[in-house]
Amino acid sequence: MTLSAPQSTRPRSSGFFQPLPVDLQTVVFCHLTSFQDVLGLASTCRQLRDVWLKGLTTIYKHVAKRNITCERHARYLLADQGGPPPEAGIQSARNVYQMMRNQNMVYKAIAQFASAIVSKVRTHGLRAAEYYGPGVDSHPPYLTRTERPRFIRSYYRLWGLLSIENIERRQARLQSLSLKQLLYLCEISWLPHGMGPGEYLNPETEAMVLQQRIQAREKLSQWILQHTESTYQRIHGQDMELIWVIAMDEGYGDFLVMWDHWHNSLKEVVCGRRAKEPPFKKGMHLELWEESLNEDE
């Protein structure tokens, strides 16, 4: 008796989709959970590749909601890299590939950051359980669901600024940010060498090119800090406190404002304005915080 190999019950993509109208094939693409799945399906036959390319704008809108974290900021970066403006639709598969590569780089930076920084964060004098769960006495060794998008948004912003060569455009971009956004951006600009955009060590990266990228980020970082301090001075009429020195036991290294347990303290930094006359009470100007409330959308 000869045993035959079991037959796969999975239909061949071209035969399965061929009877369907193009509109329904596009709907199938729109319901996929990731662009990896989209590209995988599109690669199975010429017919589905054509469906993907012709319906790209529609498919992108549906899949990006599930697959591109902080998509609005990812689109601004794509525009800074020479892609279409954020208000326009995605126009080519090349745009999608670029956004996927960008997001993968951000995720690599998050993994490195979690290992080198997040696992060492301190919460001295603050109730960690209030922010990270009952019975917890320290920050978890990973970015929380609210810290992660803060990191991603700021990383995209930093990357975009590094991509802009025109000084006036850079300055205009910084001036469009709220004080809270600038403080987050300061910290992201201080990432350890090798975590910044385009700084990953690999055989294809020349040492000289890598050094140039690191130096460019360091120069930009100084500019961001100076702009943040001048913005604080303009808003509050006084110098900004050295919060990264004063509260050094409530974070790790130069990283403080992005943590959940420092959220209320950050609000005091952004909104608090001390009176210039006795008894020098600090008033809260919450409208300064509300300038960037849509950040969390």
CSV table of C-alpha atoms in Angstrom, one decimal:
chain,number,residue,atom,x,y,z
A,1,MET,CA,0.0,0.0,0.0
A,2,THR,CA,1.4,3.3,-1.0
A,3,LEU,CA,0.8,6.3,1.2
A,4,SER,CA,0.3,9.6,-0.6
A,5,ALA,CA,1.4,12.9,0.9
A,6,PRO,CA,-1.5,14.7,2.6
A,7,GLN,CA,-3.1,17.4,0.5
A,8,SER,CA,-3.1,21.0,1.9
A,9,THR,CA,-6.6,22.3,2.5
A,10,ARG,CA,-5.4,25.9,2.1
A,11,PRO,CA,-6.6,27.3,-1.2
A,12,ARG,CA,-4.1,28.7,-3.6
A,13,SER,CA,-4.4,32.4,-3.5
A,14,SER,CA,-4.9,33.1,-7.2
A,15,GLY,CA,-7.6,30.4,-7.5
A,16,PHE,CA,-9.3,31.5,-4.3
A,17,PHE,CA,-9.5,35.2,-5.2
A,18,GLN,CA,-9.9,35.0,-8.9
A,19,PRO,CA,-13.8,34.7,-8.8
A,20,LEU,CA,-14.1,37.7,-6.5
A,21,PRO,CA,-14.7,41.2,-7.9
A,22,VAL,CA,-11.7,43.6,-7.5
A,23,ASP,CA,-13.7,45.6,-4.9
A,24,LEU,CA,-14.1,42.5,-2.6
A,25,GLN,CA,-10.4,41.6,-3.1
A,26,THR,CA,-9.6,45.1,-1.9
A,27,VAL,CA,-11.8,44.6,1.2
A,28,VAL,CA,-9.9,41.4,2.0
A,29,PHE,CA,-6.6,43.4,1.9
A,30,CYS,CA,-8.2,46.1,4.1
A,31,HIS,CA,-9.0,43.6,6.8
A,32,LEU,CA,-5.4,42.3,7.1
A,33,THR,CA,-3.7,43.1,10.4
A,34,SER,CA,-0.3,44.2,9.2
A,35,PHE,CA,1.5,45.4,6.1
A,36,GLN,CA,3.7,42.3,6.3
A,37,ASP,CA,0.5,40.4,5.6
A,38,VAL,CA,-0.5,42.8,2.9
A,39,LEU,CA,2.8,42.4,1.1
A,40,GLY,CA,2.8,38.7,1.6
A,41,LEU,CA,-0.6,38.4,0.0
A,42,ALA,CA,0.3,40.7,-2.8
A,43,SER,CA,3.4,38.7,-3.6
A,44,THR,CA,1.4,35.5,-4.3
A,45,CYS,CA,0.3,36.4,-7.8
A,46,ARG,CA,0.3,39.2,-10.4
A,47,GLN,CA,-3.5,39.7,-10.0
A,48,LEU,CA,-3.3,40.4,-6.2
A,49,ARG,CA,-0.2,42.6,-6.7
A,50,ASP,CA,-2.3,44.7,-9.1
A,51,VAL,CA,-5.1,44.9,-6.6
A,52,TRP,CA,-2.7,46.1,-3.9
A,53,LEU,CA,-1.1,48.7,-6.1
A,54,LYS,CA,-4.3,50.1,-7.5
A,55,GLY,CA,-6.1,50.1,-4.2
A,56,LEU,CA,-3.0,51.2,-2.2
A,57,THR,CA,-4.4,54.4,-0.8
A,58,THR,CA,-7.6,52.8,0.5
A,59,ILE,CA,-5.8,49.7,1.8
A,60,TYR,CA,-3.2,51.9,3.6
A,61,LYS,CA,-5.9,53.9,5.5
A,62,HIS,CA,-7.4,50.7,6.9
A,63,VAL,CA,-4.3,48.8,7.8
A,64,ALA,CA,-2.3,51.7,9.1
A,65,LYS,CA,-4.8,52.3,11.9
A,66,ARG,CA,-3.9,48.9,13.3
A,67,ASN,CA,-0.2,48.6,12.2
A,68,ILE,CA,1.5,52.0,12.3
A,69,THR,CA,1.9,53.4,15.8
A,70,CYS,CA,1.6,57.2,16.1
A,71,GLU,CA,0.7,57.2,12.4
A,72,ARG,CA,0.4,61.0,12.1
A,73,HIS,CA,3.9,61.5,13.4
A,74,ALA,CA,5.2,58.7,11.1
A,75,ARG,CA,3.6,60.6,8.2
A,76,TYR,CA,5.4,63.9,9.1
A,77,LEU,CA,8.7,62.0,9.1
A,78,LEU,CA,7.9,60.5,5.8
A,79,ALA,CA,7.3,64.0,4.4
A,80,ASP,CA,10.6,65.2,5.9
A,81,GLN,CA,12.3,62.3,4.0
A,82,GLY,CA,10.8,63.5,0.7
A,83,GLY,CA,7.5,61.7,0.8
A,84,PRO,CA,4.0,63.2,0.3
A,85,PRO,CA,2.7,65.7,2.9
A,86,PRO,CA,0.7,64.3,5.8
A,87,GLU,CA,-2.6,65.7,4.5
A,88,ALA,CA,-2.2,63.9,1.2
A,89,GLY,CA,-2.8,60.2,0.7
A,90,ILE,CA,0.0,57.6,0.5
A,91,GLN,CA,0.9,57.6,-3.2
A,92,SER,CA,3.1,54.6,-3.7
A,93,ALA,CA,4.2,51.2,-2.3
A,94,ARG,CA,7.6,52.8,-1.8
A,95,ASN,CA,6.1,55.2,0.8
A,96,VAL,CA,4.7,52.2,2.7
A,97,TYR,CA,8.0,50.3,2.6
A,98,GLN,CA,9.8,53.4,3.9
A,99,MET,CA,7.3,53.8,6.8
A,100,MET,CA,7.7,50.1,7.6
A,101,ARG,CA,11.5,50.5,7.7
A,102,ASN,CA,11.2,53.7,9.9
A,103,GLN,CA,8.9,51.9,12.3
A,104,ASN,CA,11.2,48.9,12.6
A,105,MET,CA,14.1,51.3,13.5
A,106,VAL,CA,11.9,52.9,16.2
A,107,TYR,CA,11.1,49.5,17.6
A,108,LYS,CA,14.8,48.6,17.7
A,109,ALA,CA,15.5,51.8,19.6
A,110,ILE,CA,12.7,51.0,22.1
A,111,ALA,CA,14.2,47.5,22.7
A,112,GLN,CA,17.7,49.0,23.3
A,113,PHE,CA,16.3,51.8,25.5
A,114,ALA,CA,14.4,49.3,27.6
A,115,SER,CA,17.5,47.2,28.2
A,116,ALA,CA,19.9,50.1,28.9
A,117,ILE,CA,17.7,52.7,30.6
A,118,VAL,CA,14.1,51.6,31.5
A,119,SER,CA,15.2,48.6,33.6
A,120,LYS,CA,17.2,51.0,35.8
A,121,VAL,CA,14.6,53.7,36.4
A,122,ARG,CA,14.1,54.8,40.1
A,123,THR,CA,11.0,56.1,41.7
A,124,HIS,CA,12.5,57.5,44.9
A,125,GLY,CA,10.0,59.1,47.1
A,126,LEU,CA,7.1,58.4,44.7
A,127,ARG,CA,4.4,55.7,45.1
A,128,ALA,CA,5.1,53.4,42.2
A,129,ALA,CA,2.0,51.3,43.0
A,130,GLU,CA,-0.2,54.2,42.2
A,131,TYR,CA,1.1,54.3,38.6
A,132,TYR,CA,2.3,50.7,37.9
A,133,GLY,CA,-0.2,48.5,39.8
A,134,PRO,CA,-0.9,47.2,43.3
A,135,GLY,CA,2.1,45.8,45.1
A,136,VAL,CA,4.6,47.3,42.6
A,137,ASP,CA,7.5,49.2,44.2
A,138,SER,CA,9.4,50.2,41.1
A,139,HIS,CA,9.1,51.0,37.4
A,140,PRO,CA,8.6,47.9,35.2
A,141,PRO,CA,11.5,47.0,33.0
A,142,TYR,CA,9.7,48.1,29.9
A,143,LEU,CA,7.9,51.2,28.6
A,144,THR,CA,4.2,51.3,29.7
A,145,ARG,CA,1.4,51.6,27.3
A,146,THR,CA,1.4,55.4,27.8
A,147,GLU,CA,5.2,55.8,27.9
A,148,ARG,CA,5.7,53.9,24.7
A,149,PRO,CA,3.7,56.4,22.4
A,150,ARG,CA,5.5,59.3,24.2
A,151,PHE,CA,8.8,57.8,23.1
A,152,ILE,CA,7.6,57.0,19.6
A,153,ARG,CA,6.2,60.5,18.9
A,154,SER,CA,9.3,62.2,20.2
A,155,TYR,CA,11.6,59.8,18.3
A,156,TYR,CA,9.8,60.6,15.1
A,157,ARG,CA,10.0,64.3,15.8
A,158,LEU,CA,13.8,64.1,16.5
A,159,TRP,CA,14.3,62.1,13.3
A,160,GLY,CA,12.3,64.6,11.3
A,161,LEU,CA,14.4,67.5,12.6
A,162,LEU,CA,17.6,65.6,11.7
A,163,SER,CA,16.2,65.1,8.2
A,164,ILE,CA,15.5,68.8,7.7
A,165,GLU,CA,18.6,70.7,6.5
A,166,ASN,CA,17.0,74.1,6.1
A,167,ILE,CA,17.6,76.1,9.4
A,168,GLU,CA,14.5,78.2,9.0
A,169,ARG,CA,12.3,75.1,8.6
A,170,ARG,CA,13.9,73.5,11.7
A,171,GLN,CA,13.3,76.6,13.7
A,172,ALA,CA,9.7,76.8,12.6
A,173,ARG,CA,9.2,73.1,13.5
A,174,LEU,CA,10.6,73.7,17.0
A,175,GLN,CA,8.4,76.8,17.5
A,176,SER,CA,5.3,74.8,16.7
A,177,LEU,CA,5.9,72.5,19.7
A,178,SER,CA,4.4,73.0,23.1
A,179,LEU,CA,6.6,73.2,26.2
A,180,LYS,CA,5.6,69.7,27.2
A,181,GLN,CA,6.5,68.4,23.8
A,182,LEU,CA,9.8,70.1,23.9
A,183,LEU,CA,10.7,68.6,27.2
A,184,TYR,CA,10.0,65.1,25.9
A,185,LEU,CA,12.0,65.9,22.8
A,186,CYS,CA,15.0,67.0,24.9
A,187,GLU,CA,15.2,63.6,26.6
A,188,ILE,CA,14.9,61.7,23.3
A,189,SER,CA,17.7,63.8,21.9
A,190,TRP,CA,19.9,62.6,24.8
A,191,LEU,CA,19.6,58.9,23.9
A,192,PRO,CA,22.9,57.0,24.2
A,193,HIS,CA,25.1,56.7,21.1
A,194,GLY,CA,23.8,54.0,18.8
A,195,MET,CA,20.1,54.5,19.6
A,196,GLY,CA,19.5,57.6,17.5
A,197,PRO,CA,18.0,57.5,14.0
A,198,GLY,CA,20.5,55.9,11.6
A,199,GLU,CA,23.0,55.2,14.3
A,200,TYR,CA,22.7,51.4,14.5
A,201,LEU,CA,26.0,49.6,14.1
A,202,ASN,CA,26.0,47.3,11.1
A,203,PRO,CA,28.6,46.1,8.5
A,204,GLU,CA,27.2,48.6,6.0
A,205,THR,CA,27.7,51.6,8.2
A,206,GLU,CA,31.0,53.3,7.9
A,207,ALA,CA,32.6,54.5,11.1
A,208,MET,CA,32.9,58.0,9.7
A,209,VAL,CA,29.3,58.2,8.6
A,210,LEU,CA,28.2,56.9,12.0
A,211,GLN,CA,30.3,59.5,13.8
A,212,GLN,CA,28.8,62.3,11.6
A,213,ARG,CA,25.3,61.2,12.5
A,214,ILE,CA,26.1,61.2,16.2
A,215,GLN,CA,27.7,64.6,16.0
A,216,ALA,CA,24.7,66.0,14.1
A,217,ARG,CA,22.3,64.7,16.8
A,218,GLU,CA,24.5,66.2,19.6
A,219,LYS,CA,24.5,69.6,17.9
A,220,LEU,CA,20.7,69.4,17.4
A,221,SER,CA,20.3,68.3,21.0
A,222,GLN,CA,22.0,71.5,22.2
A,223,TRP,CA,19.8,73.6,20.0
A,224,ILE,CA,16.6,71.8,21.3
A,225,LEU,CA,17.6,72.4,24.9
A,226,GLN,CA,18.4,76.1,24.3
A,227,HIS,CA,15.0,76.5,22.6
A,228,THR,CA,13.2,74.8,25.4
A,229,GLU,CA,14.9,77.0,28.0
A,230,SER,CA,14.1,80.1,26.0
A,231,THR,CA,10.5,79.0,25.6
A,232,TYR,CA,10.1,78.5,29.3
A,233,GLN,CA,11.6,81.9,29.9
A,234,ARG,CA,9.3,83.5,27.4
A,235,ILE,CA,6.2,81.8,29.0
A,236,HIS,CA,7.0,82.1,32.7
A,237,GLY,CA,9.3,85.1,32.8
A,238,GLN,CA,12.0,83.2,34.7
A,239,ASP,CA,14.7,80.6,34.2
A,240,MET,CA,13.7,76.9,34.1
A,241,GLU,CA,14.7,74.9,37.1
A,242,LEU,CA,17.4,72.2,36.5
A,243,ILE,CA,14.8,69.4,36.9
A,244,TRP,CA,17.1,66.7,35.7
A,245,VAL,CA,19.5,67.5,38.6
A,246,ILE,CA,16.9,68.3,41.3
A,247,ALA,CA,14.9,65.1,40.6
A,248,MET,CA,17.7,62.8,39.5
A,249,ASP,CA,16.6,60.0,42.0
A,250,GLU,CA,13.2,59.9,40.3
A,251,GLY,CA,14.4,58.6,36.9
A,252,TYR,CA,17.6,57.4,35.5
A,253,GLY,CA,20.4,59.5,34.0
A,254,ASP,CA,19.0,62.2,31.8
A,255,PHE,CA,15.6,60.5,31.6
A,256,LEU,CA,12.9,61.8,33.8
A,257,VAL,CA,9.9,63.6,32.3
A,258,MET,CA,8.7,60.7,30.1
A,259,TRP,CA,7.9,58.3,33.0
A,260,ASP,CA,4.3,57.9,34.2
A,261,HIS,CA,5.3,58.5,37.8
A,262,TRP,CA,6.6,61.9,36.9
A,263,HIS,CA,3.4,63.0,35.1
A,264,ASN,CA,2.1,65.2,37.8
A,265,SER,CA,5.5,66.7,38.4
A,266,LEU,CA,5.9,67.5,34.7
A,267,LYS,CA,2.5,69.3,34.8
A,268,GLU,CA,3.9,71.5,37.6
A,269,VAL,CA,7.0,72.3,35.6
A,270,VAL,CA,5.0,73.1,32.5
A,271,CYS,CA,2.1,75.0,34.1
A,272,GLY,CA,3.5,76.3,37.4
A,273,ARG,CA,4.5,79.9,37.6
A,274,ARG,CA,5.9,81.3,40.8
A,275,ALA,CA,4.8,84.8,41.8
A,276,LYS,CA,7.5,87.5,41.7
A,277,GLU,CA,6.4,89.0,45.0
A,278,PRO,CA,6.0,87.5,48.5
A,279,PRO,CA,4.8,85.0,49.5
A,280,PHE,CA,6.0,83.7,46.0
A,281,LYS,CA,3.1,81.2,45.6
A,282,LYS,CA,3.1,79.1,42.5
A,283,GLY,CA,0.0,79.4,40.3
A,284,MET,CA,-1.1,76.8,37.8
A,285,HIS,CA,-1.8,77.8,34.3
A,286,LEU,CA,-3.4,74.6,32.9
A,287,GLU,CA,-4.0,76.1,29.5
A,288,LEU,CA,-0.3,75.4,28.9
A,289,TRP,CA,-0.8,71.7,29.4
A,290,GLU,CA,-4.0,71.7,27.2
A,291,GLU,CA,-2.0,73.0,24.3
A,292,SER,CA,-0.8,69.4,23.6
A,293,LEU,CA,-3.7,67.3,24.9
A,294,ASN,CA,-4.3,65.9,21.4
A,295,GLU,CA,-0.9,64.2,21.7
A,296,ASP,CA,-2.6,61.3,23.3
A,297,GLU,CA,-5.1,60.8,20.6
